[in-house]
Short mmCIF file of C-alpha atoms in Angstrom, two decimals:
data_model
loop_
_atom_site.label_atom_id
_atom_site.label_comp_id
_atom_site.label_asym_id
_atom_site.label_seq_id
_atom_site.Cartn_x
_atom_site.Cartn_y
_atom_site.Cartn_z
CA UNK A 1265 0.00 0.00 0.00
CA UNK A 1266 1.54 3.31 -1.08
CA UNK A 1267 1.66 6.46 1.06
CA UNK A 1268 -1.31 8.07 -0.70
CA UNK A 1269 -3.60 5.12 0.03
CA UNK A 1270 -2.30 4.67 3.58
CA UNK A 1271 -2.86 8.33 4.52
CA UNK A 1272 -6.26 8.36 2.85
CA UNK A 1273 -7.45 5.26 4.73
CA UNK A 1274 -6.18 6.68 8.03
CA UNK A 1275 -8.27 9.79 7.34
CA UNK A 1276 -11.28 7.68 6.31
CA UNK A 1277 -11.18 5.70 9.56
CA UNK A 1278 -11.78 8.94 11.47
CA UNK A 1279 -13.72 11.13 9.04
CA UNK A 1280 -15.16 8.99 6.24
CA UNK A 1281 -18.86 8.31 5.64
CA UNK A 1282 -19.77 4.86 6.93
CA UNK A 1283 -23.51 5.14 7.49
CA UNK A 1284 -24.78 5.65 3.93
CA UNK A 1285 -27.83 3.45 3.21
CA UNK A 1286 -26.18 1.60 0.32
CA UNK A 1287 -23.36 0.52 2.61
CA UNK A 1288 -25.67 -1.58 4.80
CA UNK A 1289 -25.66 -4.11 3.30
CA UNK A 1290 -23.03 -3.33 0.68
CA UNK A 1291 -24.48 -5.60 -2.01
CA UNK A 1292 -23.86 -5.32 -5.74
CA UNK A 1293 -27.41 -4.21 -6.60
CA UNK A 1294 -27.41 -1.48 -3.94
CA UNK A 1295 -23.91 -0.28 -4.85
CA UNK A 1296 -24.84 -0.16 -8.54
CA UNK A 1297 -28.05 1.75 -7.88
CA UNK A 1298 -26.25 4.28 -5.68
CA UNK A 1299 -23.48 4.78 -8.23
CA UNK A 1300 -25.97 5.52 -11.01
CA UNK A 1301 -27.98 7.87 -8.80
CA UNK A 1302 -24.84 9.69 -7.65
CA UNK A 1303 -23.79 10.58 -11.19
CA UNK A 1304 -24.09 14.38 -11.29
CA UNK A 1305 -26.19 14.32 -8.09
CA UNK A 1306 -25.10 15.00 -4.50
CA UNK A 1307 -25.30 12.40 -1.72
CA UNK A 1308 -27.72 14.47 0.37
CA UNK A 1309 -30.20 14.45 -2.52
CA UNK A 1310 -29.71 10.79 -3.43
CA UNK A 1311 -30.31 9.28 0.03
CA UNK A 1312 -34.07 9.79 0.03
CA UNK A 1313 -34.45 8.63 -3.56
CA UNK A 1314 -32.34 5.55 -2.90
CA UNK A 1315 -34.36 4.56 0.15
CA UNK A 1316 -37.68 4.94 -1.67
CA UNK A 1317 -36.34 3.03 -4.69
CA UNK A 1318 -35.11 -0.02 -2.77
CA UNK A 1319 -38.22 -0.05 -0.59
CA UNK A 1320 -40.32 -0.41 -3.75
CA UNK A 1321 -37.83 -2.48 -5.79
CA UNK A 1322 -35.56 -4.24 -3.27
CA UNK A 1323 -33.84 -6.60 -5.71
CA UNK A 1324 -32.49 -6.55 -9.24
CA UNK A 1325 -35.21 -8.98 -10.32
CA UNK A 1326 -37.87 -6.64 -8.90
CA UNK A 1327 -36.39 -3.82 -10.97
CA UNK A 1328 -36.30 -5.97 -14.11
CA UNK A 1329 -39.96 -6.94 -13.70
CA UNK A 1330 -41.21 -3.40 -12.97
CA UNK A 1331 -42.91 -1.40 -15.70
CA UNK A 1332 -41.19 1.70 -17.03
CA UNK A 1333 -43.70 4.13 -15.49
CA UNK A 1334 -42.96 2.74 -12.02
CA UNK A 1335 -39.21 3.12 -12.52
CA UNK A 1336 -39.49 6.64 -13.90
CA UNK A 1337 -41.90 7.67 -11.14
CA UNK A 1338 -39.37 6.55 -8.51
CA UNK A 1339 -36.67 8.45 -10.40
CA UNK A 1340 -38.74 11.59 -10.98
CA UNK A 1341 -36.83 14.63 -9.73
CA UNK A 1342 -33.32 13.15 -10.04
CA UNK A 1343 -33.00 14.29 -13.66
CA UNK A 1344 -30.91 12.76 -16.44
CA UNK A 1345 -33.66 10.17 -16.95
CA UNK A 1346 -31.64 8.16 -19.41
CA UNK A 1347 -29.85 6.81 -16.32
CA UNK A 1348 -33.12 5.27 -15.11
CA UNK A 1349 -33.92 3.72 -18.48
CA UNK A 1350 -30.42 2.26 -18.74
CA UNK A 1351 -30.74 0.92 -15.18
CA UNK A 1352 -34.04 -0.74 -16.05
CA UNK A 1353 -32.73 -2.29 -19.27
CA UNK A 1354 -29.52 -3.48 -17.61
CA UNK A 1355 -31.55 -5.26 -14.93
CA UNK A 1356 -33.59 -7.00 -17.62
CA UNK A 1357 -30.39 -8.10 -19.38
CA UNK A 1358 -29.01 -9.46 -16.09
CA UNK A 1359 -32.12 -11.61 -15.75
CA UNK A 1360 -31.77 -12.79 -19.36
CA UNK A 1361 -28.02 -13.43 -19.31
CA UNK A 1362 -26.74 -13.68 -15.73
CA UNK A 1363 -29.37 -15.45 -13.67
CA UNK A 1364 -30.77 -12.26 -12.18
CA UNK A 1365 -27.45 -11.08 -10.73
CA UNK A 1366 -24.95 -8.42 -11.72
CA UNK A 1367 -21.88 -10.17 -13.15
CA UNK A 1368 -18.69 -10.00 -11.10
CA UNK A 1369 -16.50 -9.52 -14.18
CA UNK A 1370 -15.39 -6.09 -15.39
CA UNK A 1371 -15.88 -6.70 -19.10
CA UNK A 1372 -19.31 -8.29 -18.58
CA UNK A 1373 -20.42 -5.37 -16.42
CA UNK A 1374 -19.28 -2.85 -19.03
CA UNK A 1375 -21.47 -4.46 -21.69
CA UNK A 1376 -24.56 -3.44 -19.70
CA UNK A 1377 -26.26 -0.11 -20.54
CA UNK A 1378 -25.12 2.81 -18.41
CA UNK A 1379 -22.16 1.01 -16.81
CA UNK A 1380 -18.77 2.40 -17.77
CA UNK A 1381 -15.34 1.54 -16.44
CA UNK A 1382 -15.60 3.64 -13.28
CA UNK A 1383 -19.05 2.40 -12.29
CA UNK A 1384 -18.02 -1.19 -12.97
CA UNK A 1385 -14.90 -0.70 -10.86
CA UNK A 1386 -16.94 0.77 -8.01
CA UNK A 1387 -19.32 -2.21 -8.03
CA UNK A 1388 -16.50 -4.76 -8.01
CA UNK A 1389 -14.46 -2.90 -5.40
CA UNK A 1390 -17.24 -2.08 -2.98
CA UNK A 1391 -19.47 -5.14 -3.32
CA UNK A 1392 -16.77 -7.78 -3.82
CA UNK A 1393 -13.57 -6.20 -2.46
CA UNK A 1394 -11.80 -6.68 -5.80
CA UNK A 1395 -8.95 -4.37 -6.78
CA UNK A 1396 -10.35 -2.10 -9.49
CA UNK A 1397 -9.75 1.65 -9.68
CA UNK A 1398 -12.52 4.20 -10.12
CA UNK A 1399 -12.49 7.64 -11.73
CA UNK A 1400 -15.70 9.56 -11.08
CA UNK A 1401 -15.86 13.35 -10.92
CA UNK A 1402 -14.71 13.55 -7.31
CA UNK A 1403 -11.73 11.27 -7.93
CA UNK A 1404 -10.74 13.21 -11.05
CA UNK A 1405 -10.65 16.40 -8.99
CA UNK A 1406 -8.55 14.85 -6.20
CA UNK A 1407 -6.01 13.31 -8.57
CA UNK A 1408 -5.81 16.35 -10.87
CA UNK A 1409 -4.87 18.51 -7.91
CA UNK A 1410 -2.66 16.01 -6.12
CA UNK A 1411 -0.54 15.28 -9.22
CA UNK A 1412 -0.87 18.72 -10.83
CA UNK A 1413 -2.52 17.34 -13.97
CA UNK A 1414 -3.51 20.22 -16.28
CA UNK A 1415 -6.07 19.93 -19.04
CA UNK A 1416 -9.80 19.25 -19.06
CA UNK A 1417 -10.35 15.77 -17.50
CA UNK A 1418 -12.89 14.93 -20.19
CA UNK A 1419 -10.18 14.98 -22.86
CA UNK A 1420 -8.93 11.53 -23.77
CA UNK A 1421 -5.22 12.12 -23.07
CA UNK A 1422 -5.90 13.75 -19.70
CA UNK A 1423 -8.34 11.02 -18.68
CA UNK A 1424 -5.81 8.31 -19.56
CA UNK A 1425 -3.24 10.00 -17.34
CA UNK A 1426 -5.72 10.18 -14.46
CA UNK A 1427 -6.61 6.50 -14.91
CA UNK A 1428 -2.93 5.61 -14.55
CA UNK A 1429 -2.77 7.54 -11.27
CA UNK A 1430 -6.04 6.00 -10.06
CA UNK A 1431 -4.73 2.50 -10.74
CA UNK A 1432 -1.36 3.18 -9.12
CA UNK A 1433 -2.96 4.38 -5.86
CA UNK A 1434 -5.62 1.67 -5.51
CA UNK A 1435 -4.42 -0.83 -2.87
CA UNK A 1436 -4.81 -4.59 -2.79
CA UNK A 1437 -6.10 -4.40 0.79
CA UNK A 1438 -9.23 -2.58 2.01
CA UNK A 1439 -10.17 -1.77 -1.57
CA UNK A 1440 -13.82 -1.16 -0.72
CA UNK A 1441 -12.91 1.32 2.01
CA UNK A 1442 -10.33 3.02 -0.19
CA UNK A 1443 -12.87 3.47 -2.99
CA UNK A 1444 -15.33 5.09 -0.60
CA UNK A 1445 -12.54 7.14 0.98
CA UNK A 1446 -11.35 8.80 -2.21
CA UNK A 1447 -14.92 9.63 -3.21
CA UNK A 1448 -15.53 11.07 0.27
CA UNK A 1449 -12.37 13.16 0.11
CA UNK A 1450 -13.47 14.74 -3.15
CA UNK A 1451 -17.04 15.27 -1.95
CA UNK A 1452 -16.31 16.75 1.48
CA UNK A 1453 -12.75 18.18 1.52
CA UNK A 1454 -11.29 18.51 -1.99
CA UNK A 1455 -14.43 20.25 -3.16
CA UNK A 1456 -14.77 22.20 -6.40
CA UNK A 1457 -14.79 25.68 -4.88
CA UNK A 1458 -12.68 26.66 -1.85
CA UNK A 1459 -11.27 23.21 -0.97
CA UNK A 1460 -10.54 22.60 2.72
CA UNK A 1461 -6.83 21.96 2.29
CA UNK A 1462 -6.05 22.35 5.99
CA UNK A 1463 -8.21 19.27 6.66
CA UNK A 1464 -6.82 17.19 3.80
CA UNK A 1465 -4.58 14.20 4.59
CA UNK A 1466 -2.81 14.66 1.23
CA UNK A 1467 -2.03 18.38 1.51
CA UNK A 1468 1.66 17.92 2.30
CA UNK A 1469 2.25 16.19 -1.05
CA UNK A 1470 -0.39 17.89 -3.19
CA UNK A 1471 1.00 19.82 -6.19
CA UNK A 1472 -2.02 22.13 -6.46
CA UNK A 1473 -1.81 23.03 -2.74
CA UNK A 1474 1.94 23.58 -2.95
CA UNK A 1475 1.78 25.74 -6.07
CA UNK A 1476 -1.45 27.61 -5.34
CA UNK A 1477 -3.35 25.95 -8.19
CA UNK A 1478 -6.44 24.65 -6.39
CA UNK A 1479 -8.62 27.30 -8.03
CA UNK A 1480 -7.54 26.33 -11.57
CA UNK A 1481 -7.23 22.54 -11.25
CA UNK A 1482 -8.88 20.54 -12.58
CA UNK A 1483 -9.01 22.58 -15.76
CA UNK A 1484 -12.54 23.70 -16.61
CA UNK A 1485 -14.39 22.50 -19.66
CA UNK A 1486 -13.75 24.78 -22.65
CA UNK A 1487 -16.55 27.33 -22.58
CA UNK A 1488 -19.34 27.53 -25.10
CA UNK A 1489 -22.50 29.58 -25.24
CA UNK A 1490 -25.59 27.78 -23.94
CA UNK A 1491 -28.60 28.36 -26.23
CA UNK A 1492 -32.05 29.22 -24.91
CA UNK A 1493 -35.33 27.76 -26.15
CA UNK A 1494 -38.87 28.71 -25.19
CA UNK A 1495 -42.30 27.10 -25.19
CA UNK A 1496 -45.70 27.24 -23.52
CA UNK A 1497 -46.91 24.35 -21.35
CA UNK A 1498 -50.67 23.84 -21.43
CA UNK A 1499 -52.45 22.84 -18.26
CA UNK A 1500 -55.88 21.68 -19.35
CA UNK A 1501 -57.97 20.87 -16.27
CA UNK A 1502 -61.49 19.51 -16.53
CA UNK A 1503 -64.36 20.16 -14.11
CA UNK A 1504 -63.34 17.12 -12.05
CA UNK A 1505 -59.81 18.41 -11.55
CA UNK A 1506 -58.14 16.02 -13.98
CA UNK A 1507 -55.14 17.22 -15.99
CA UNK A 1508 -54.37 16.19 -19.57
CA UNK A 1509 -50.95 14.52 -19.81
CA UNK A 1510 -49.00 13.18 -22.77
CA UNK A 1511 -46.21 10.61 -22.74
CA UNK A 1512 -43.15 11.92 -24.54
CA UNK A 1513 -41.56 9.89 -27.32
CA UNK A 1514 -38.30 7.92 -27.15
CA UNK A 1515 -36.14 10.78 -28.44
CA UNK A 1516 -35.19 14.14 -26.96
CA UNK A 1517 -35.27 15.42 -23.39
CA UNK A 1518 -37.62 13.82 -20.86
CA UNK A 1519 -38.10 10.89 -23.24
CA UNK A 1520 -40.57 8.34 -21.89
CA UNK A 1521 -41.88 10.69 -19.20
CA UNK A 1522 -45.41 12.05 -18.87
CA UNK A 1523 -45.62 15.78 -19.44
CA UNK A 1524 -48.01 18.54 -20.49
CA UNK A 1525 -49.07 19.41 -24.04
CA UNK A 1526 -46.95 22.20 -25.49
CA UNK A 1527 -47.27 25.16 -27.82
CA UNK A 1528 -44.48 27.11 -29.46
CA UNK A 1529 -45.42 30.27 -27.55
CA UNK A 1530 -48.27 31.72 -25.41
CA UNK A 1531 -49.98 33.22 -28.47
CA UNK A 1532 -50.46 29.75 -29.94
CA UNK A 1533 -51.62 28.18 -26.65
CA UNK A 1534 -55.34 28.70 -27.22
CA UNK A 1535 -55.44 27.14 -30.67
CA UNK A 1536 -53.43 24.10 -29.51
CA UNK A 1537 -55.57 23.68 -26.40
CA UNK A 1538 -58.73 23.71 -28.52
CA UNK A 1539 -57.58 20.56 -30.32
CA UNK A 1540 -57.94 18.67 -27.03
CA UNK A 1541 -60.94 20.32 -25.35
CA UNK A 1542 -63.42 23.14 -25.45
CA UNK A 1543 -61.67 25.82 -23.45
CA UNK A 1544 -62.47 29.24 -22.10
CA UNK A 1545 -60.12 31.96 -20.95
CA UNK A 1546 -56.42 31.29 -20.61
CA UNK A 1547 -54.82 32.02 -17.25
CA UNK A 1548 -51.05 32.62 -17.49
CA UNK A 1549 -49.06 31.23 -14.56
CA UNK A 1550 -45.60 32.43 -13.46
CA UNK A 1551 -42.97 31.66 -16.09
CA UNK A 1552 -39.79 29.78 -15.16
CA UNK A 1553 -36.49 28.65 -16.66
CA UNK A 1554 -35.24 25.06 -16.52
CA UNK A 1555 -31.55 24.47 -17.18
CA UNK A 1556 -30.37 21.34 -18.99
CA UNK A 1557 -26.74 20.41 -19.53
CA UNK A 1558 -26.76 21.76 -23.08
CA UNK A 1559 -29.44 24.47 -23.17
CA UNK A 1560 -31.88 26.55 -21.15
CA UNK A 1561 -35.63 26.20 -21.51
CA UNK A 1562 -37.91 29.20 -20.84
CA UNK A 1563 -41.37 27.89 -19.97
CA UNK A 1564 -44.64 29.87 -19.98
CA UNK A 1565 -47.35 27.78 -18.25
CA UNK A 1566 -50.94 28.50 -19.36
CA UNK A 1567 -53.90 27.20 -17.34
CA UNK A 1568 -57.22 26.35 -18.99
CA UNK A 1569 -59.71 25.59 -16.23
CA UNK A 1570 -63.01 23.74 -16.71
CA UNK A 1571 -61.83 22.34 -20.04
CA UNK A 1572 -64.45 20.08 -21.64
CA UNK A 1573 -62.61 17.11 -23.18
CA UNK A 1574 -63.33 16.45 -26.82
CA UNK A 1575 -64.42 12.93 -27.72
CA UNK A 1576 -61.62 10.38 -28.30
CA UNK A 1577 -58.80 12.83 -27.38
CA UNK A 1578 -57.51 10.48 -24.66
CA UNK A 1579 -58.23 7.24 -26.53
CA UNK A 1580 -54.49 6.60 -26.89
CA UNK A 1581 -51.86 4.87 -24.79
CA UNK A 1582 -49.72 8.02 -24.71
CA UNK A 1583 -52.39 10.56 -23.70
CA UNK A 1584 -54.75 10.56 -20.72
CA UNK A 1585 -56.72 12.71 -18.29
CA UNK A 1586 -55.24 12.10 -14.82
CA UNK A 1587 -56.35 12.83 -11.29
CA UNK A 1588 -53.91 13.60 -8.48
CA UNK A 1589 -53.51 9.97 -7.39
CA UNK A 1590 -52.72 8.85 -10.93
CA UNK A 1591 -50.22 11.69 -11.42
CA UNK A 1592 -48.37 10.70 -8.25
CA UNK A 1593 -47.66 7.24 -9.70
CA UNK A 1594 -46.29 8.48 -13.04
CA UNK A 1595 -42.81 9.55 -14.03
CA UNK A 1596 -42.91 13.30 -14.60
CA UNK A 1597 -40.09 15.79 -15.22
CA UNK A 1598 -39.27 17.60 -11.98
CA UNK A 1599 -40.40 21.06 -13.18
CA UNK A 1600 -43.71 19.64 -14.40
CA UNK A 1601 -44.34 17.88 -11.08
CA UNK A 1602 -43.52 21.09 -9.20
CA UNK A 1603 -45.85 23.04 -11.47
CA UNK A 1604 -48.71 20.60 -10.83
CA UNK A 1605 -48.02 20.41 -7.08
CA UNK A 1606 -48.33 24.21 -6.86
CA UNK A 1607 -51.34 24.53 -9.13
CA UNK A 1608 -54.02 26.76 -7.58
CA UNK A 1609 -57.29 25.08 -6.61
CA UNK A 1610 -59.86 24.81 -9.35
CA UNK A 1611 -61.86 28.00 -9.64
CA UNK A 1612 -65.66 27.94 -9.17
#
């Protein structure tokens, strides 16, 4: 065990996180689920989602047998919904190919949707104690600073260099604890902004700390302008309080989720709404902006109360009028769920 790993494990024994729900028990299914949820999402947010998910779907076979709406409803609010669809499909493939278990082989794991080298390594290290390095965002930040690696970590050459460092530091002993320790260090001490170097067990040997480079390492992604799009979301509510929802197609953002009908802008909202129901006055609700990884979406919600559904409008598998109880069981984009949760009571 090299000095980096030894110092890190000594720190972990006193300061590491040992009471996370996926650590008890630390089984492959639970580790895998947590790793997918933790991609681009903080631990404090994931804990509640994880607990609800495993309470409803406690095993990989349960996940494989669940319908997509159930999976997406449990995921609703975590964002990046492709992760949930990959998780669901990977579970089904494990049932088909691996007897309902995640394989304990790196190459076999990496053939499953949504499982790359780092996630596969985390599963094998934490669930089975096998010596495999990981390189998630937290680990990239720790190693970029410790070794003074310049360049955006998403670039192939930089990532290869970081993988070499990750492999060199991963010990044969206590691999599961080491894997958790280096993620914890990045998440709680070697944070993106204003790292807590005085609390870091690696500070004495860290290049970025020594040379005053913690604010510039790791190198940021090359900047590019984020475009903005706009649309109107139509909230058609009938006299019984039901809302018209449509299931989005397999392509684009929020694919497979239930959402609201849309118009290109508020001026077109009335004519679009009239294709679904007889509607009266439009009631604009507060506009909001939702930020995706690659663009911003300006949304103008328009409420049409006491809409009278036209015949056969909801006679399709991907469109239905839903009451509150039905909505709660569907997978909805987080901003749409928030919009519906805060909808004013139906007017007289």
